Coordinates of C-alpha atoms and ligand atoms in Angstrom, one line a residue:
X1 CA 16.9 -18.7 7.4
X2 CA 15.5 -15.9 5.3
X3 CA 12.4 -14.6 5.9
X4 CA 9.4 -13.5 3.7
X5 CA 9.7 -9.5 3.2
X6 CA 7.1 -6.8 4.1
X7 CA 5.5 -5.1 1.6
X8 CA 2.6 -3.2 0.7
X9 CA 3.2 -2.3 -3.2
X10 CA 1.0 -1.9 -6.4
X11 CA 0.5 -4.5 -8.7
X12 CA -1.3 -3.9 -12.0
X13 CA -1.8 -6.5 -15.6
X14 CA -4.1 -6.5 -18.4
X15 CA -4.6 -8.1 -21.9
X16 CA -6.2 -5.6 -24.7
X17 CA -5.7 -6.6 -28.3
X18 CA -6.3 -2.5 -29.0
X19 CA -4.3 -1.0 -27.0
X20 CA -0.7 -0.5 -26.3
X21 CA -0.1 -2.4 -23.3
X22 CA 3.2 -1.4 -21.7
X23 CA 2.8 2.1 -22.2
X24 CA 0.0 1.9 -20.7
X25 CA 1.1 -0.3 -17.7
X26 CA 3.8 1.9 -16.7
X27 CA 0.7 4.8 -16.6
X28 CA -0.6 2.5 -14.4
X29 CA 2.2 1.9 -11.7
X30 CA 2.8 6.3 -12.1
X31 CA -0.7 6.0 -10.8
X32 CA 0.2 3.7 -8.0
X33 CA 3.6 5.0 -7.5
X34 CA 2.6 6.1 -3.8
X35 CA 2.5 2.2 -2.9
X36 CA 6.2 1.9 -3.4
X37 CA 8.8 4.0 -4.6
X38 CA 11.6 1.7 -4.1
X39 CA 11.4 -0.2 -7.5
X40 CA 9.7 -0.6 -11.0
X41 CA 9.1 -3.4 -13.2
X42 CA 7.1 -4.4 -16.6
X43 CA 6.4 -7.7 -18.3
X44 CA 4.9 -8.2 -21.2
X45 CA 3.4 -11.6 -23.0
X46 CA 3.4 -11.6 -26.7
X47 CA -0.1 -13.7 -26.5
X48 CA 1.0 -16.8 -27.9
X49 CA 3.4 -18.2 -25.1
X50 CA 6.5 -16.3 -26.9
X51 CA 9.5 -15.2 -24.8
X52 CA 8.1 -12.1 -22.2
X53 CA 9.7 -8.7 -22.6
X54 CA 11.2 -7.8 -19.1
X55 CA 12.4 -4.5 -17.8
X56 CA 12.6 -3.3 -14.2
X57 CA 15.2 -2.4 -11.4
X58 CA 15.1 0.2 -8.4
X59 CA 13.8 3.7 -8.5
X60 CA 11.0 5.3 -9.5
X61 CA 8.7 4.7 -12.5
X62 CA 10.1 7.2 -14.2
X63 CA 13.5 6.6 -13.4
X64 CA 13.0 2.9 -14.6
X65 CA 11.2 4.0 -17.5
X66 CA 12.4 7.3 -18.6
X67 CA 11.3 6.8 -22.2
X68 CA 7.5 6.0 -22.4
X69 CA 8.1 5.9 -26.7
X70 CA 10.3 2.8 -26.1
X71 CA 6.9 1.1 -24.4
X72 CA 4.9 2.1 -26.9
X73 CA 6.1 0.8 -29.7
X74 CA 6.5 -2.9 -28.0
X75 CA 3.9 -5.4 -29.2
X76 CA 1.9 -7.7 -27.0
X77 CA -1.7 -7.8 -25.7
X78 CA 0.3 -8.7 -22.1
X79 CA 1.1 -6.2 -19.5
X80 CA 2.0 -7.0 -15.5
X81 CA 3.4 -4.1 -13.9
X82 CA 4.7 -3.6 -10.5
X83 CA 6.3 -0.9 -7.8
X84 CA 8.1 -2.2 -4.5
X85 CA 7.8 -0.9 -1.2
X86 CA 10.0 -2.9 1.0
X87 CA 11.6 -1.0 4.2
X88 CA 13.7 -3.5 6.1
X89 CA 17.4 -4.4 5.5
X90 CA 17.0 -7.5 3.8
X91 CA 14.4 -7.5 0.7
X92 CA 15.7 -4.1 0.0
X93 CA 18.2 -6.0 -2.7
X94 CA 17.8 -5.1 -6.7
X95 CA 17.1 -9.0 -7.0
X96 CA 13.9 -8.5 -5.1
X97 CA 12.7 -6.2 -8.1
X98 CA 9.7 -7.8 -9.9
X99 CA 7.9 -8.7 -11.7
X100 CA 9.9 -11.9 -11.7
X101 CA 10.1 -14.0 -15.1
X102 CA 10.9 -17.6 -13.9
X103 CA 11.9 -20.2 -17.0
X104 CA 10.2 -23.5 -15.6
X105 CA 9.0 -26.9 -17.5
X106 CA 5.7 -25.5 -19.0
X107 CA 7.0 -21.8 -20.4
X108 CA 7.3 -18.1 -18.8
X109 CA 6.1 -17.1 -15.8
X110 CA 5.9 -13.5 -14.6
X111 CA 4.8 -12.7 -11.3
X112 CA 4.1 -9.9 -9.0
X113 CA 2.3 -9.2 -5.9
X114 CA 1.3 -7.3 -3.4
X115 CA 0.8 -8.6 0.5
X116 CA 3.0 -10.6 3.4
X117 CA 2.3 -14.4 4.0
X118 CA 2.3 -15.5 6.9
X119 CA 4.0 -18.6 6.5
X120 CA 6.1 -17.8 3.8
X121 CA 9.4 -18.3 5.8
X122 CA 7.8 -21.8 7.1
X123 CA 7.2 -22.8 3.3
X124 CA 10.3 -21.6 2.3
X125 CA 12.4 -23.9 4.3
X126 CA 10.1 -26.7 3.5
X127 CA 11.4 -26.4 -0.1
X128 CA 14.9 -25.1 0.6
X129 CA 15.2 -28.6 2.3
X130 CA 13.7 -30.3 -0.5
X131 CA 16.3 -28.8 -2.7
X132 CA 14.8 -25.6 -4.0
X133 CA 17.1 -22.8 -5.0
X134 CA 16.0 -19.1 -4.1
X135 CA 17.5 -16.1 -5.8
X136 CA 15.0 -13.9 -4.7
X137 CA 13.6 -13.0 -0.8
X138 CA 9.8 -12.7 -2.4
X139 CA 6.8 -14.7 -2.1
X140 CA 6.5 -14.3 -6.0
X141 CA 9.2 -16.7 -5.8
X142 CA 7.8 -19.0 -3.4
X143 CA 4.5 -19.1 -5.7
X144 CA 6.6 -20.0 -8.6
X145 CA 8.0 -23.0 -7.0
X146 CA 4.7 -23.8 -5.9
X147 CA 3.4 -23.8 -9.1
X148 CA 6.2 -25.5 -10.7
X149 CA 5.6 -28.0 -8.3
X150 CA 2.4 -28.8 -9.8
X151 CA 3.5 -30.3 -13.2
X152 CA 0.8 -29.2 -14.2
X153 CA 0.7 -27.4 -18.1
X154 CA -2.9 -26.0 -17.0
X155 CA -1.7 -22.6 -15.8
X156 CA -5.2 -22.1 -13.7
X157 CA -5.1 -25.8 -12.5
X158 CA -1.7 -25.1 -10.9
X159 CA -2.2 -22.2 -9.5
X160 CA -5.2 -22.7 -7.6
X161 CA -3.3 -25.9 -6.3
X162 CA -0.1 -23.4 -5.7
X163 CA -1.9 -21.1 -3.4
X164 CA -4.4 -23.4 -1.4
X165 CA -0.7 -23.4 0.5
X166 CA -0.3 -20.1 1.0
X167 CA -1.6 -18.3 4.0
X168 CA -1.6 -14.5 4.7
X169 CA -2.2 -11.5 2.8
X170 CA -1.6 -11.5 -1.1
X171 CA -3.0 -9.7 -4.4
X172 CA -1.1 -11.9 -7.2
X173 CA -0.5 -10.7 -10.6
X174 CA 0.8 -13.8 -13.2
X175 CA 1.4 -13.8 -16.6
X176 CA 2.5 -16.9 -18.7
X177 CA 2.7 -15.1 -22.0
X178 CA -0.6 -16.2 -22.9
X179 CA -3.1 -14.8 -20.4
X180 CA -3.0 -12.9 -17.3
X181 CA -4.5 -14.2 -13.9
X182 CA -5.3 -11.7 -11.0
X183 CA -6.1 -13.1 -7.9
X184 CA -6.6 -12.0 -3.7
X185 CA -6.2 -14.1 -0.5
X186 CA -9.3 -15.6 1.0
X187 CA -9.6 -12.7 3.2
X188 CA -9.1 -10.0 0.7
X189 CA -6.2 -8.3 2.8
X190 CA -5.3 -6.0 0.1
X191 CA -7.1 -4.4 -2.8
X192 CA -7.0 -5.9 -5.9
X193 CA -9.8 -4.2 -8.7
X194 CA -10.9 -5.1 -12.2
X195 CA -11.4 -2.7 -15.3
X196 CA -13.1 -3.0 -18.7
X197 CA -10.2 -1.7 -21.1
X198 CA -10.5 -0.9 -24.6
X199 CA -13.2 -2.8 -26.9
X200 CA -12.5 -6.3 -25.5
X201 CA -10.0 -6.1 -23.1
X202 CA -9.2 -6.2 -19.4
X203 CA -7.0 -4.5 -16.8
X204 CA -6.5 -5.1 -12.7
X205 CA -4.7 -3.0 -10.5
X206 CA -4.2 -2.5 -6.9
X207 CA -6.4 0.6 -7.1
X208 CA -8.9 2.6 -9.0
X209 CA -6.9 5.7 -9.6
X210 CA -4.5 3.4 -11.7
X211 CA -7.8 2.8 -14.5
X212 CA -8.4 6.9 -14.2
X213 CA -5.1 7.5 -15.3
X214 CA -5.4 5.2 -18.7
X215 CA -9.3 5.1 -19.7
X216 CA -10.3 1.9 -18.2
X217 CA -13.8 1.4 -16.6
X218 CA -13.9 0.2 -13.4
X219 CA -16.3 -2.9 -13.0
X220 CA -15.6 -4.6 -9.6
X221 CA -13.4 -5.2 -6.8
X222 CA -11.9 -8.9 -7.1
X223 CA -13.2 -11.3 -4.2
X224 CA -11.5 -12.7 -1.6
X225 CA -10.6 -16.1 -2.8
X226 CA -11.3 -15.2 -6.4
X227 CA -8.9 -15.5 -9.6
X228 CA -9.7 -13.8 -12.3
X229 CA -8.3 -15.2 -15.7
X230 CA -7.7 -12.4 -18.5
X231 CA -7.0 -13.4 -22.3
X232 CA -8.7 -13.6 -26.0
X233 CA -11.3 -15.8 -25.1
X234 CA -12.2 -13.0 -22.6
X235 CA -12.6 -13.0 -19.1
X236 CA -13.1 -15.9 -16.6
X237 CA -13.3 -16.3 -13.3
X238 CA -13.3 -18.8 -10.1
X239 CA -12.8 -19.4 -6.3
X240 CA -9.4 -20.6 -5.9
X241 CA -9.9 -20.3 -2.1
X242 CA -13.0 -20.6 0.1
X243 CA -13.8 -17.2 0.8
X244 CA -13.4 -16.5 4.5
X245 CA -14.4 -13.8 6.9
X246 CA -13.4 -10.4 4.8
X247 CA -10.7 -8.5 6.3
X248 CA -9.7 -5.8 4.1
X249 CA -6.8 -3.6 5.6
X250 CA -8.6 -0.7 7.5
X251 CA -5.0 1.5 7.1
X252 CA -5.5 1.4 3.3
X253 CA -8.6 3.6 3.6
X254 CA -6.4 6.0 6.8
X255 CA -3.2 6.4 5.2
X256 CA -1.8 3.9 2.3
X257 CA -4.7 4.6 -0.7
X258 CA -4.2 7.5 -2.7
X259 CA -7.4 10.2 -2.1
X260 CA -8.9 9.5 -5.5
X261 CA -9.1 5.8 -5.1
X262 CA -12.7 3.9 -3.9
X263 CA -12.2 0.7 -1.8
X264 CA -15.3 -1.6 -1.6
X265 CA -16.8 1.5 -3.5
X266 CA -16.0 4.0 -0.7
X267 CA -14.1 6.9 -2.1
X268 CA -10.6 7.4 -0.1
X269 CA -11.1 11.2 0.1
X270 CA -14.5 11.8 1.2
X271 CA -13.8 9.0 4.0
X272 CA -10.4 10.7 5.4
X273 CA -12.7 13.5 5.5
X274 CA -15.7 11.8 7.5
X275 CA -12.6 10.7 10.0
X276 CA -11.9 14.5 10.2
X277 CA -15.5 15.1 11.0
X278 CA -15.6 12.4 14.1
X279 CA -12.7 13.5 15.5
X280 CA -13.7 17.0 15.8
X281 CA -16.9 15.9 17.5
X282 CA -14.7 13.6 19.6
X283 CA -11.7 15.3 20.5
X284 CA -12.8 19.2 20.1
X285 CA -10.2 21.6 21.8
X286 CA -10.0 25.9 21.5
X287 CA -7.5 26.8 18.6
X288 CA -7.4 29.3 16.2
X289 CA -6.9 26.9 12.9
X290 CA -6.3 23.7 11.8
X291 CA -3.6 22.4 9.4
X292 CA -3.1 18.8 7.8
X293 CA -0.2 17.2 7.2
X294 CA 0.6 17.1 3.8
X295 CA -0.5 14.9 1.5
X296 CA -2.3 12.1 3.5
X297 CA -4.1 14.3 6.4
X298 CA -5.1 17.0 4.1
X299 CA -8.3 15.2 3.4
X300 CA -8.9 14.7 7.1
X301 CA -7.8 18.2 8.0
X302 CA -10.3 19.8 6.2
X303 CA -13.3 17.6 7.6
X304 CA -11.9 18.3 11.2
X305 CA -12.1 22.1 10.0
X306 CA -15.4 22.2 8.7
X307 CA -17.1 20.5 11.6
X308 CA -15.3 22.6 14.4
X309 CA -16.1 25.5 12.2
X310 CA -12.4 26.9 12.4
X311 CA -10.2 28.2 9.5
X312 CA -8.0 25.5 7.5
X313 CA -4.6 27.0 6.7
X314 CA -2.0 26.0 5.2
X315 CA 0.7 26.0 7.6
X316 CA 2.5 23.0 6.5
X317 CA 4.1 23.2 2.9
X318 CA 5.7 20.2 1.8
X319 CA 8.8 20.2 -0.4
X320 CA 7.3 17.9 -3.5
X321 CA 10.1 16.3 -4.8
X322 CA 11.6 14.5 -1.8
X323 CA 9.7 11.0 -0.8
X324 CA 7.7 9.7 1.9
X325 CA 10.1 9.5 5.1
X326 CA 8.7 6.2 5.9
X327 CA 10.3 4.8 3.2
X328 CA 13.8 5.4 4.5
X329 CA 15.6 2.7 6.4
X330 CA 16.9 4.4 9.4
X331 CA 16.0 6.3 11.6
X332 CA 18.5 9.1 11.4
X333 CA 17.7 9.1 7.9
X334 CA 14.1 9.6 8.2
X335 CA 14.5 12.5 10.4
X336 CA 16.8 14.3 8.2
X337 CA 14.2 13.5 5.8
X338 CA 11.4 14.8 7.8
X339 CA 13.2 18.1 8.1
X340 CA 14.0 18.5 4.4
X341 CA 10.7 17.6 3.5
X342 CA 8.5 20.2 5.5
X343 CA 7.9 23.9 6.7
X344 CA 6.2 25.5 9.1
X345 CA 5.0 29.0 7.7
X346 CA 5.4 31.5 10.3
X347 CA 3.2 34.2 8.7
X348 CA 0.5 32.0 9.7
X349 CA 1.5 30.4 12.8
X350 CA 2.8 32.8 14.8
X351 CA 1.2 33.3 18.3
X352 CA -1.8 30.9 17.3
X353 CA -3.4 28.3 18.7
X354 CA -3.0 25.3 15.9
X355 CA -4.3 22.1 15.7
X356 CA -2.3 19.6 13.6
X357 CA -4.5 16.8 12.2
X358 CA -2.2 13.7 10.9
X359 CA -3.5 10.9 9.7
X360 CA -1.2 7.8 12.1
X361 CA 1.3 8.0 14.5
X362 CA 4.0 5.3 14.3
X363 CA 7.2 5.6 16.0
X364 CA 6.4 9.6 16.6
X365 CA 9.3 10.7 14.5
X366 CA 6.9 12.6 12.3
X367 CA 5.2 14.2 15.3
X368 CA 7.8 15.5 17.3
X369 CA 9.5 16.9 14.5
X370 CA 6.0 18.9 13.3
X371 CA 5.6 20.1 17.1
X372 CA 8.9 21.5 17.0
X373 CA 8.7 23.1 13.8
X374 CA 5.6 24.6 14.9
X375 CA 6.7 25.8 17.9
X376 CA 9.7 27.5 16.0
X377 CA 7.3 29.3 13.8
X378 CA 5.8 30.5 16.9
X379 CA 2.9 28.8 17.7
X380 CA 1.4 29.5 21.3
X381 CA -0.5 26.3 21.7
X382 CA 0.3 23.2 19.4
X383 CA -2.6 20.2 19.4
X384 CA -2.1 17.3 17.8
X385 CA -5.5 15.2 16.3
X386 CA -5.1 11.9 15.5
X387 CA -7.8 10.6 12.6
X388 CA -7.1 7.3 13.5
X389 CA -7.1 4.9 16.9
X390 CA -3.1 4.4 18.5
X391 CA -1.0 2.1 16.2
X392 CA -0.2 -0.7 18.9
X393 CA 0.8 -3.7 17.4
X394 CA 2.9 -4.1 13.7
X395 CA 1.4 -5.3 10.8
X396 CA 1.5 -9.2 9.4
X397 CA -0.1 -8.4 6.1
X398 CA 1.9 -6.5 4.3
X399 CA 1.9 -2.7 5.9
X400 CA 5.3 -1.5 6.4
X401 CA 5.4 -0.8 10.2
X402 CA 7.9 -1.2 12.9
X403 CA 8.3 -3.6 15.8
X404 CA 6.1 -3.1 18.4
X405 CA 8.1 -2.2 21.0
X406 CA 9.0 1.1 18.2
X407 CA 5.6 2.0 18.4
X408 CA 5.2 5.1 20.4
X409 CA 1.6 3.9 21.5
X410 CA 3.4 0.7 23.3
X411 CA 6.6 2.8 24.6
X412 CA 3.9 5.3 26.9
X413 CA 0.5 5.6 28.2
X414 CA -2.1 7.5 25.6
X415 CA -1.8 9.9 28.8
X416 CA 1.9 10.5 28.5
X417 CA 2.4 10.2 24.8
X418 CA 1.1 14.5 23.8
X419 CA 4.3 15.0 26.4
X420 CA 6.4 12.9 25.1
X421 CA 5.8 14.4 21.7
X422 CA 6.0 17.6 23.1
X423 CA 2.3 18.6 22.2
X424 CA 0.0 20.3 24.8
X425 CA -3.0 17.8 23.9
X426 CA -3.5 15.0 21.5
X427 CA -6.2 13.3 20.7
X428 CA -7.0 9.5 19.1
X429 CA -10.2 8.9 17.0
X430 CA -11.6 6.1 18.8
X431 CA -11.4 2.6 16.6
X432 CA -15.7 2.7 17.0
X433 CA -15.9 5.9 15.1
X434 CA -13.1 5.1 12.6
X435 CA -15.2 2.0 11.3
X436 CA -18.6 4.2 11.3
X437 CA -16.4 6.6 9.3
X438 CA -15.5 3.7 6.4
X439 CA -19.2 2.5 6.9
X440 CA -17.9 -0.6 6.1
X441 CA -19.1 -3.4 8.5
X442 CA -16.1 -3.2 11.2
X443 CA -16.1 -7.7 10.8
X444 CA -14.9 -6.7 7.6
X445 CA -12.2 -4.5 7.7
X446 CA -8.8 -6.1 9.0
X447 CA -7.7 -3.7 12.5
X448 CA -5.4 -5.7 14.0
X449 CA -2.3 -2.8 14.1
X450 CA -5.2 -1.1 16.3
X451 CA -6.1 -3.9 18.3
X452 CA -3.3 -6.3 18.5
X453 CA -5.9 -8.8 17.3
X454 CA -4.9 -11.0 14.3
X455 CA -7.2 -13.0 11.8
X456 CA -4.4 -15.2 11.3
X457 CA -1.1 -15.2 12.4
Ligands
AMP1 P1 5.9 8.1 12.4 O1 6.7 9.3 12.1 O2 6.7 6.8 12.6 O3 5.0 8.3 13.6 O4 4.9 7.7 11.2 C1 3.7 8.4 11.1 C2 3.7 9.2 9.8 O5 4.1 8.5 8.7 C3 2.3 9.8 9.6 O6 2.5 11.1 9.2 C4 1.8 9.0 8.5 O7 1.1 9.8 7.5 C5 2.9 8.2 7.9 N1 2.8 6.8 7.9 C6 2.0 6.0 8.6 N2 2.1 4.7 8.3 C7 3.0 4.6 7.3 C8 3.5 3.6 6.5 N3 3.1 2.3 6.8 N4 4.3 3.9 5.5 C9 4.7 5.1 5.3 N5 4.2 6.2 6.0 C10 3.4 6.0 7.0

């Protein structure tokens, strides 16, 4: 039986009559290339129903895409873009690629998406034993069956019919060539935002950075439950789902957004930073400078720096052009890659007391490897600081983390684990001040990789 992959990538689609749509898609997904590196994809929908322009495969965006000129000069007020994020053995195939352009009774369909549902593998044998062929391991293709299902020629009608069986996190992108339709699971999981583009027209992407980077105006985060409908007769909207209690994933805000993103209007940066602040108050210890891990701590870092009034240095560089280590399937290969990718500078570090602020601990392979670096540059005392609670449970919506008994916060005691890393202290923020750091209503926020606690499972 084949089960519904993990993955946490970036979906983005709009329709503009003005503007060049695939060019400016594939800005988009550079914008959200952090949410997936594994593959790249663009549809695009002439308007009028005609046959969708497809190109995508595995790689980066600008290893899909290498000439931007090409996208430029397609026409079509259609764009659905996507990157893939997808670390276990199977989904990793160039078949699970998107968007995916399915032929069925009533047109084109493109669709992409962002998310994990929970009972994907359930609905997938329900229709594998009805008959139903799958080429793909994605719930894009389970949605397409869904609404193929419907025989139903109103796209919207179908749809909201198609996903009132879905359960589990999901940000959908669809295109049918003639409008595009956005829409997020009833407990808003992941991040799904709308932008004004152009004179009339309308983009949505996984995050704000993506409407930065091509001159859209941001207007609102989509709701839970909503779809959003996108096409010449501008923009509609309606509750496919009945909202439920909000849950969006509290780990987008600690490690997955990019800095310059705002979730439910909170800016990623400023808040990594307000995490650095608490845990300097919480966990305060006598050092001689802090460093951040580069990228994702930096923020952090620099807010744990500021409130324990110590020097930030950078004694961390990070070798640019190699990719995040998580992203590599095993484990030997994300160490290698943890070693290739950063450097302790010795100038700095030698014979201090350093406190290394990172943003999550997983499996630990990042932190032991940073403590022995360190300590090979010659730092006396080497504390690690934590700007979020222990990881302790993996992730059913769509985060790309391990089995729990890989988690380093299941394999020891919080007591233990600065040992088994070989730090001399480490410290957690506490799950009560990482909440008051979002200033998000903690209901709201989904925290069960910190609690073990599911909203559905
Ligand atoms: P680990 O080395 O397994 O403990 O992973 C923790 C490191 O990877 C931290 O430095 C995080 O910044 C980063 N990280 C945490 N969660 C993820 C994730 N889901 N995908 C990629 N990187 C992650």
């Amino acid at each position: 039986m084949s089960h519904s992959i993990r993955e946490a990538c970036g979906v983005c689609g709009g329709w503009a009559e003005d503007q060049p749509m695939a060019y400016l898609a594939c800005f988009a997904l550079y914008a959200l290339q952090h949410r997936g590196q594994e593959s790249a994809g663009i549809a695009v929908g002439t308007g009028d129903g005609g046959k969708m322009w497809l190109k995508k495969g595995p790689g980066l965006v600008s290893e899909v895409f290498p000439d931007t000129e090409e996208l430029k000069q397609l026409p079509g007020p259609l764009a659905l873009g996507h990157v893939r994020y997808a670390y276990s053995g199977e989904g990793r195939g160039p078949e699970n690629s998107q968007p995916l352009l399915l032929r069925y009774r009533h047109g084109e369909l493109a669709i992409a998406h962002n998310g994990r549902l929970v009972n994907g593998a359930r609905l997938r044998e329900e229709l594998a034993e009805q008959g139903a062929i799958f080429q793909t391991e994605t719930d894009s293709e389970l949605l397409g069956h869904l609404i193929a299902r419907q025989n139903n020629p109103c796209l919207e009608e179908a749809v909201a019919a198609a996903v009132s069986r879905l359960e589990g996190a999901f940000a959908f992108i669809l295109c049918d060539g003639k409008k595009i339709i956005g829409l997020r699971d009833r407990h808003g999981f992941r991040p799904l935002s709308l932008a004004r583009l152009g004179e009339k027209g309308y983009f949505l992407a996984s995050e704000t950075c993506a409407f930065d980077t091509i001159g859209a105006q941001f207007i609102r985060d989509v709701a839970p439950g909503e779809a959003v409908v996108i096409d010449d007769g501008g923009i509609r909207s309606y509750q496919v789902l009945p909202p439920a209690q909000p849950s969006l994933c509290l780990f987008e805000f600690i490690y997955f957004a990019r800095p310059d993103s705002n979730l439910q209007g909170k800016n990623v940066h400023l808040m990594r930073r307000e995490l650095g602040r608490r845990l300097a108050r919480e966990h305060p210890v006598d050092a001689d400078m802090v460093t951040g891990v580069p990228d994702s701590s930096i923020a952090a870092a620099s807010g744990y720096a500021e409130e324990a009034g110590l020097p930030y240095e950078m004694a961390l560089v990070k070798n640019r052009y190699i990719g995040r280590t998580f992203l590599r399937p095993t484990q030997r290969m994300r160490e290698e890659g943890v070693d290739l990718k950063l450097n302790a500078v010795e100038k700095i570090v030698r014979d201090k007391r350093v406190i290394i602020v990172d943003d999550s601990i997983v499996r630990g392979t990042t932190s032991v490897k940073l403590v022995r670096l360190m300590r090979r540059a010659g730092a006396r005392e080497v504390h690690l600081r934590i700007s979020s609670p222990p990881v302790i449970d993996a992730c059913l919506y769509g985060i790309d983390m391990p089995a729990s008994q890989e988690l380093v916060a299941r394999r020891y005691k919080i007591a233990d684990i600065a040992r088994e890393l070989g730090a001399d202290s480490i410290g957690y923020l506490s799950l009560e001040e990482t909440v008051a750091a979002v200033g998000l209503p903690g209901e709201g926020l989904c925290r069960a990789c910190f609690t073990g606690l599911y909203t559905i499972r």
